[in-house]
Amino acid sequence: MKRGAILSHLMLGLSAFVILLPFGWIVLSAFKRQIDIVTSKVIFTPVMLNFDELLFSRSSTFLDNFTNSLIVAGASTAIALFTATTAAFSLRQKAWAGWVPTVLLTFSMIYYMTPQMTLVGSWYQLFRAIGLNNTLFAIIITHATVNLPMALWLMNSFVADAPRELEEAAVIDGCSRLKTFTHVILPVIVPGLMATGVLMFVFSWNEFPVALALTTKETATVPVSIAKFAQDFEVKHGAMAAAATLSTIPAILMIIFATKYIVRGLTSGALK
Amino acid sequence: MIENLSDRRWRRLGITPLLLLYGLIAILPVLNLFWSSFFSIDWVAGAEQREFVGLGNYARIPSDSFYGVGAANTVFFAVTTVVIQMVLGFALALVVSRSKIRSNAYRTIFILPILIPGIVVGAIWRLMFDVDFGVINQVIGLVGIEPLAWTARAGLAMLSIIVVDIWHWTPFVFLLLFAGLQGLPEDVFEAARVDGTPFWRELWCITLPLMLPTLVVTLLFRIILAFKVFDEIYLLTSGGPGTATEVISFSIFRTFFIADDVGYGSAISFTTMFVIALLIVIALGVQARARASQ
């Protein structure tokens, strides 16, 4: 092997080690008794105690939190994808005056760059005023909108890349706009939809400040429940570690099945 | 029926959901924020009591002991973490892209920190930073260093948060820059190598100029995310000790949800938003002018 290859294997290996070590530590902690954690034992007897308590004890709400997170992430992803795709298809039409796409994309950029925290108080007030506070609907619609700028950029670039000749040929042959969309454009942008969808799902699943402000015990998502373990009078380290471990399941599944799409989404979002 | 809509109707229908969501969930809350910022708002027995105070809330901002420090800390945090991440990420991407290693295993590991919840990152490091049983104090104990209160000591708390952020986001910078390097035209580098161009010269005169667009976009992405930092701080330090790790997002959260000061919270939210929007518009203007003069 050449010196360069050895050096880069060394650097990559070291980086991978530094990245994985903290993960390993929290996964190990999830299988420890509280006493093994606070006496920082390296060798211990693994127990399922924390998972048992988290999943099956009557006082635990973790399964509800997990269901809430699945509903919120799934529904907000669907809404963001639908909205961004139809908008991108509309913006693709040349008949729009040039300022329309510019204004929409610039507004999206400013909205995306603003910290969500500046709007969280206002969302809370408004949802409360119309009686939708503490509903999953409130957080679904908010997550969809928070993720919309990113979805719009990604879908806009994927839709813009779809070949125009096909679409024009279909229109000339008398195909309606709806049919052109569903039969000509949609099949071409499926990989783009997958890439965007995977990212939207993960962003919503991971989102904390909005969920913290807009949810109560019944509607809390997984990140909110993990934060609660750390705030109890007596910090439940084991339960916190177990909840944190379980909360990474969607991310792990996506890494196994959709790494290709994640990398495409991340890089085409940044490199276009 | 829907089949026969005119093209114009189609265009408008397609963009309607977007306008609805932006109108109701993005613009309306900003207007509400602006309006609320002129009131002192209290909750009495579950009912909202509003009292008009004019610019009174804005007049309170300069004497706020959290907001100013929070803004300064946010800028310090963003600049420090982003600079370190860019340098580390770019160095790693350069080494790896020159050596022709194409390992998917590495890529999988590097994606991991990007995809897990920020709150989990907080939980992981909370366990590791713990004064009494954290693994970091165990390790430095092996070489005879006394245990340190990483997240509770004024001089260390910000450093700890910065370390966590570097761990969290350097892989992201690496992945974007690595993808960028992969997309560069190979023949330019072949030619440089044939001419025997030294490494530093190649880096400065070829790689950096070609990578500039990718570097700028990656930098922008990171700065935006660094300004939004909240999750890790919420779990590790809650802005403390004192105001050592106070950041803008935390000041706003504290005012709205801990102090219940909705009127004043609206004023600092609106101010933050206004400053950020102004900076973006200026940046876009400068960029447009630079492009026009080329």
CSV table of C-alpha atoms in Angstrom, one decimal, chain B residues 36-200:
chain,number,residue,atom,x,y,z
B,36,SER,CA,-47.9,41.1,20.5
B,37,SER,CA,-44.6,42.8,20.9
B,38,PHE,CA,-46.4,46.0,21.8
B,39,PHE,CA,-48.3,44.5,24.7
B,40,SER,CA,-47.6,43.4,28.2
B,41,ILE,CA,-49.3,40.0,28.3
B,42,ASP,CA,-50.2,38.1,31.5
B,43,TRP,CA,-52.2,35.0,32.2
B,44,VAL,CA,-54.8,35.5,34.9
B,45,ALA,CA,-56.8,32.4,35.7
B,46,GLY,CA,-56.3,31.0,32.2
B,47,ALA,CA,-57.4,34.1,30.4
B,48,GLU,CA,-55.0,36.4,28.5
B,49,GLN,CA,-54.7,40.0,29.9
B,50,ARG,CA,-53.2,42.4,27.4
B,51,GLU,CA,-52.0,45.9,28.2
B,52,PHE,CA,-50.6,48.2,25.5
B,53,VAL,CA,-47.1,49.3,26.3
B,54,GLY,CA,-46.0,50.8,22.9
B,55,LEU,CA,-42.3,50.3,22.4
B,56,GLY,CA,-41.8,49.5,26.1
B,57,ASN,CA,-40.8,45.8,25.4
B,58,TYR,CA,-38.2,47.0,22.9
B,59,ALA,CA,-36.8,49.5,25.4
B,60,ARG,CA,-36.2,46.6,27.8
B,61,ILE,CA,-33.8,44.8,25.4
B,62,PRO,CA,-30.6,46.7,26.2
B,63,SER,CA,-30.9,46.0,29.9
B,64,ASP,CA,-31.7,42.3,29.5
B,65,SER,CA,-29.0,40.3,31.2
B,66,PHE,CA,-29.6,37.2,29.0
B,67,TYR,CA,-30.4,38.3,25.5
B,68,GLY,CA,-27.3,40.3,24.8
B,69,VAL,CA,-25.0,37.7,26.3
B,70,GLY,CA,-26.9,35.0,24.4
B,71,ALA,CA,-26.4,36.8,21.1
B,72,ALA,CA,-22.7,37.3,21.7
B,73,ASN,CA,-22.3,33.6,22.8
B,74,THR,CA,-24.2,32.4,19.7
B,75,VAL,CA,-21.9,34.3,17.4
B,76,PHE,CA,-18.8,33.1,19.3
B,77,PHE,CA,-20.1,29.5,19.3
B,78,ALA,CA,-21.0,29.6,15.5
B,79,VAL,CA,-17.7,31.1,14.4
B,80,THR,CA,-15.6,28.7,16.5
B,81,THR,CA,-17.4,25.5,15.7
B,82,VAL,CA,-17.9,26.2,12.0
B,83,VAL,CA,-14.2,27.2,11.5
B,84,ILE,CA,-12.9,24.1,13.2
B,85,GLN,CA,-15.4,21.8,11.4
B,86,MET,CA,-14.6,23.2,8.0
B,87,VAL,CA,-10.8,22.8,8.5
B,88,LEU,CA,-11.1,19.3,9.9
B,89,GLY,CA,-13.8,18.2,7.4
B,90,PHE,CA,-11.8,19.6,4.4
B,91,ALA,CA,-8.5,18.1,5.5
B,92,LEU,CA,-10.1,14.7,5.9
B,93,ALA,CA,-12.0,14.9,2.6
B,94,LEU,CA,-8.7,15.9,0.8
B,95,VAL,CA,-6.7,13.0,2.2
B,96,VAL,CA,-9.5,10.5,1.5
B,97,SER,CA,-10.3,11.7,-2.0
B,98,ARG,CA,-6.6,11.5,-3.0
B,99,SER,CA,-6.2,7.9,-1.8
B,100,LYS,CA,-9.0,6.3,-3.9
B,101,ILE,CA,-10.6,4.6,-0.9
B,102,ARG,CA,-14.2,4.0,-1.6
B,103,SER,CA,-15.6,2.4,1.5
B,104,ASN,CA,-19.3,2.4,2.1
B,105,ALA,CA,-18.7,1.3,5.7
B,106,TYR,CA,-17.0,4.6,6.5
B,107,ARG,CA,-19.8,6.5,4.8
B,108,THR,CA,-22.4,4.7,6.9
B,109,ILE,CA,-20.6,5.6,10.1
B,110,PHE,CA,-20.1,9.2,9.1
B,111,ILE,CA,-23.9,9.6,8.4
B,112,LEU,CA,-24.8,8.3,11.9
B,113,PRO,CA,-24.3,11.6,13.9
B,114,ILE,CA,-26.2,13.6,11.3
B,115,LEU,CA,-29.3,11.3,11.5
B,116,ILE,CA,-29.8,10.8,15.2
B,117,PRO,CA,-31.8,13.3,17.3
B,118,GLY,CA,-29.9,16.3,18.7
B,119,ILE,CA,-31.4,15.4,22.1
B,120,VAL,CA,-29.8,12.0,21.9
B,121,VAL,CA,-26.5,13.7,21.2
B,122,GLY,CA,-27.1,15.7,24.4
B,123,ALA,CA,-28.0,12.5,26.3
B,124,ILE,CA,-24.9,10.7,25.1
B,125,TRP,CA,-22.5,13.4,26.2
B,126,ARG,CA,-24.4,14.0,29.4
B,127,LEU,CA,-23.5,10.5,30.5
B,128,MET,CA,-19.9,10.9,29.3
B,129,PHE,CA,-19.4,14.4,30.9
B,130,ASP,CA,-20.8,13.4,34.3
B,131,VAL,CA,-18.5,14.6,37.1
B,132,ASP,CA,-18.8,11.5,39.3
B,133,PHE,CA,-19.1,8.6,36.9
B,134,GLY,CA,-18.6,10.0,33.3
B,135,VAL,CA,-16.2,8.1,31.2
B,136,ILE,CA,-14.2,11.2,30.4
B,137,ASN,CA,-13.3,11.9,34.0
B,138,GLN,CA,-12.5,8.2,34.4
B,139,VAL,CA,-10.0,8.4,31.5
B,140,ILE,CA,-8.3,11.6,32.7
B,141,GLY,CA,-8.2,10.0,36.2
B,142,LEU,CA,-5.9,7.3,34.8
B,143,VAL,CA,-3.2,9.9,34.1
B,144,GLY,CA,-3.8,11.5,37.5
B,145,ILE,CA,-6.0,14.5,36.6
B,146,GLU,CA,-8.7,15.4,39.2
B,147,PRO,CA,-12.3,15.0,38.0
B,148,LEU,CA,-13.6,18.1,36.2
B,149,ALA,CA,-17.2,19.5,36.2
B,150,TRP,CA,-17.2,19.7,32.4
B,151,THR,CA,-20.7,21.2,32.0
B,152,ALA,CA,-21.0,23.0,35.3
B,153,ARG,CA,-17.7,25.1,35.5
B,154,ALA,CA,-17.9,28.5,33.9
B,155,GLY,CA,-14.6,28.2,31.9
B,156,LEU,CA,-15.3,24.7,30.7
B,157,ALA,CA,-19.0,24.6,29.9
B,158,MET,CA,-18.7,26.5,26.5
B,159,LEU,CA,-15.7,24.4,25.6
B,160,SER,CA,-17.7,21.2,26.3
B,161,ILE,CA,-20.6,22.4,24.1
B,162,ILE,CA,-18.1,23.2,21.3
B,163,VAL,CA,-16.5,19.8,21.5
B,164,VAL,CA,-20.0,18.1,21.3
B,165,ASP,CA,-20.9,20.2,18.3
B,166,ILE,CA,-17.6,19.4,16.5
B,167,TRP,CA,-18.3,15.7,17.1
B,168,HIS,CA,-21.8,16.1,15.9
B,169,TRP,CA,-21.3,18.1,12.6
B,170,THR,CA,-17.7,17.5,11.3
B,171,PRO,CA,-18.9,14.3,9.5
B,172,PHE,CA,-21.6,16.4,7.7
B,173,VAL,CA,-18.9,18.8,6.5
B,174,PHE,CA,-16.8,15.9,5.4
B,175,LEU,CA,-19.5,14.2,3.4
B,176,LEU,CA,-20.5,17.4,1.5
B,177,LEU,CA,-16.9,18.4,0.8
B,178,PHE,CA,-16.0,14.8,-0.2
B,179,ALA,CA,-18.9,14.7,-2.6
B,180,GLY,CA,-17.7,18.1,-4.0
B,181,LEU,CA,-14.1,16.8,-4.5
B,182,GLN,CA,-15.4,13.7,-6.3
B,183,GLY,CA,-17.2,16.0,-8.7
B,184,LEU,CA,-14.1,17.9,-9.8
B,185,PRO,CA,-12.7,17.4,-13.3
B,186,GLU,CA,-10.0,14.7,-13.0
B,187,ASP,CA,-8.0,15.9,-16.1
B,188,VAL,CA,-7.0,19.2,-14.4
B,189,PHE,CA,-5.3,17.3,-11.6
B,190,GLU,CA,-3.7,14.8,-14.0
B,191,ALA,CA,-2.2,17.7,-15.8
B,192,ALA,CA,-0.9,19.3,-12.6
B,193,ARG,CA,0.6,16.0,-11.5
B,194,VAL,CA,2.3,15.6,-14.9
B,195,ASP,CA,3.8,19.1,-14.5
B,196,GLY,CA,5.0,18.1,-11.1
B,197,THR,CA,3.0,20.8,-9.3
B,198,PRO,CA,3.7,20.7,-5.5
B,199,PHE,CA,0.8,19.7,-3.2
B,200,TRP,CA,0.4,23.2,-1.6
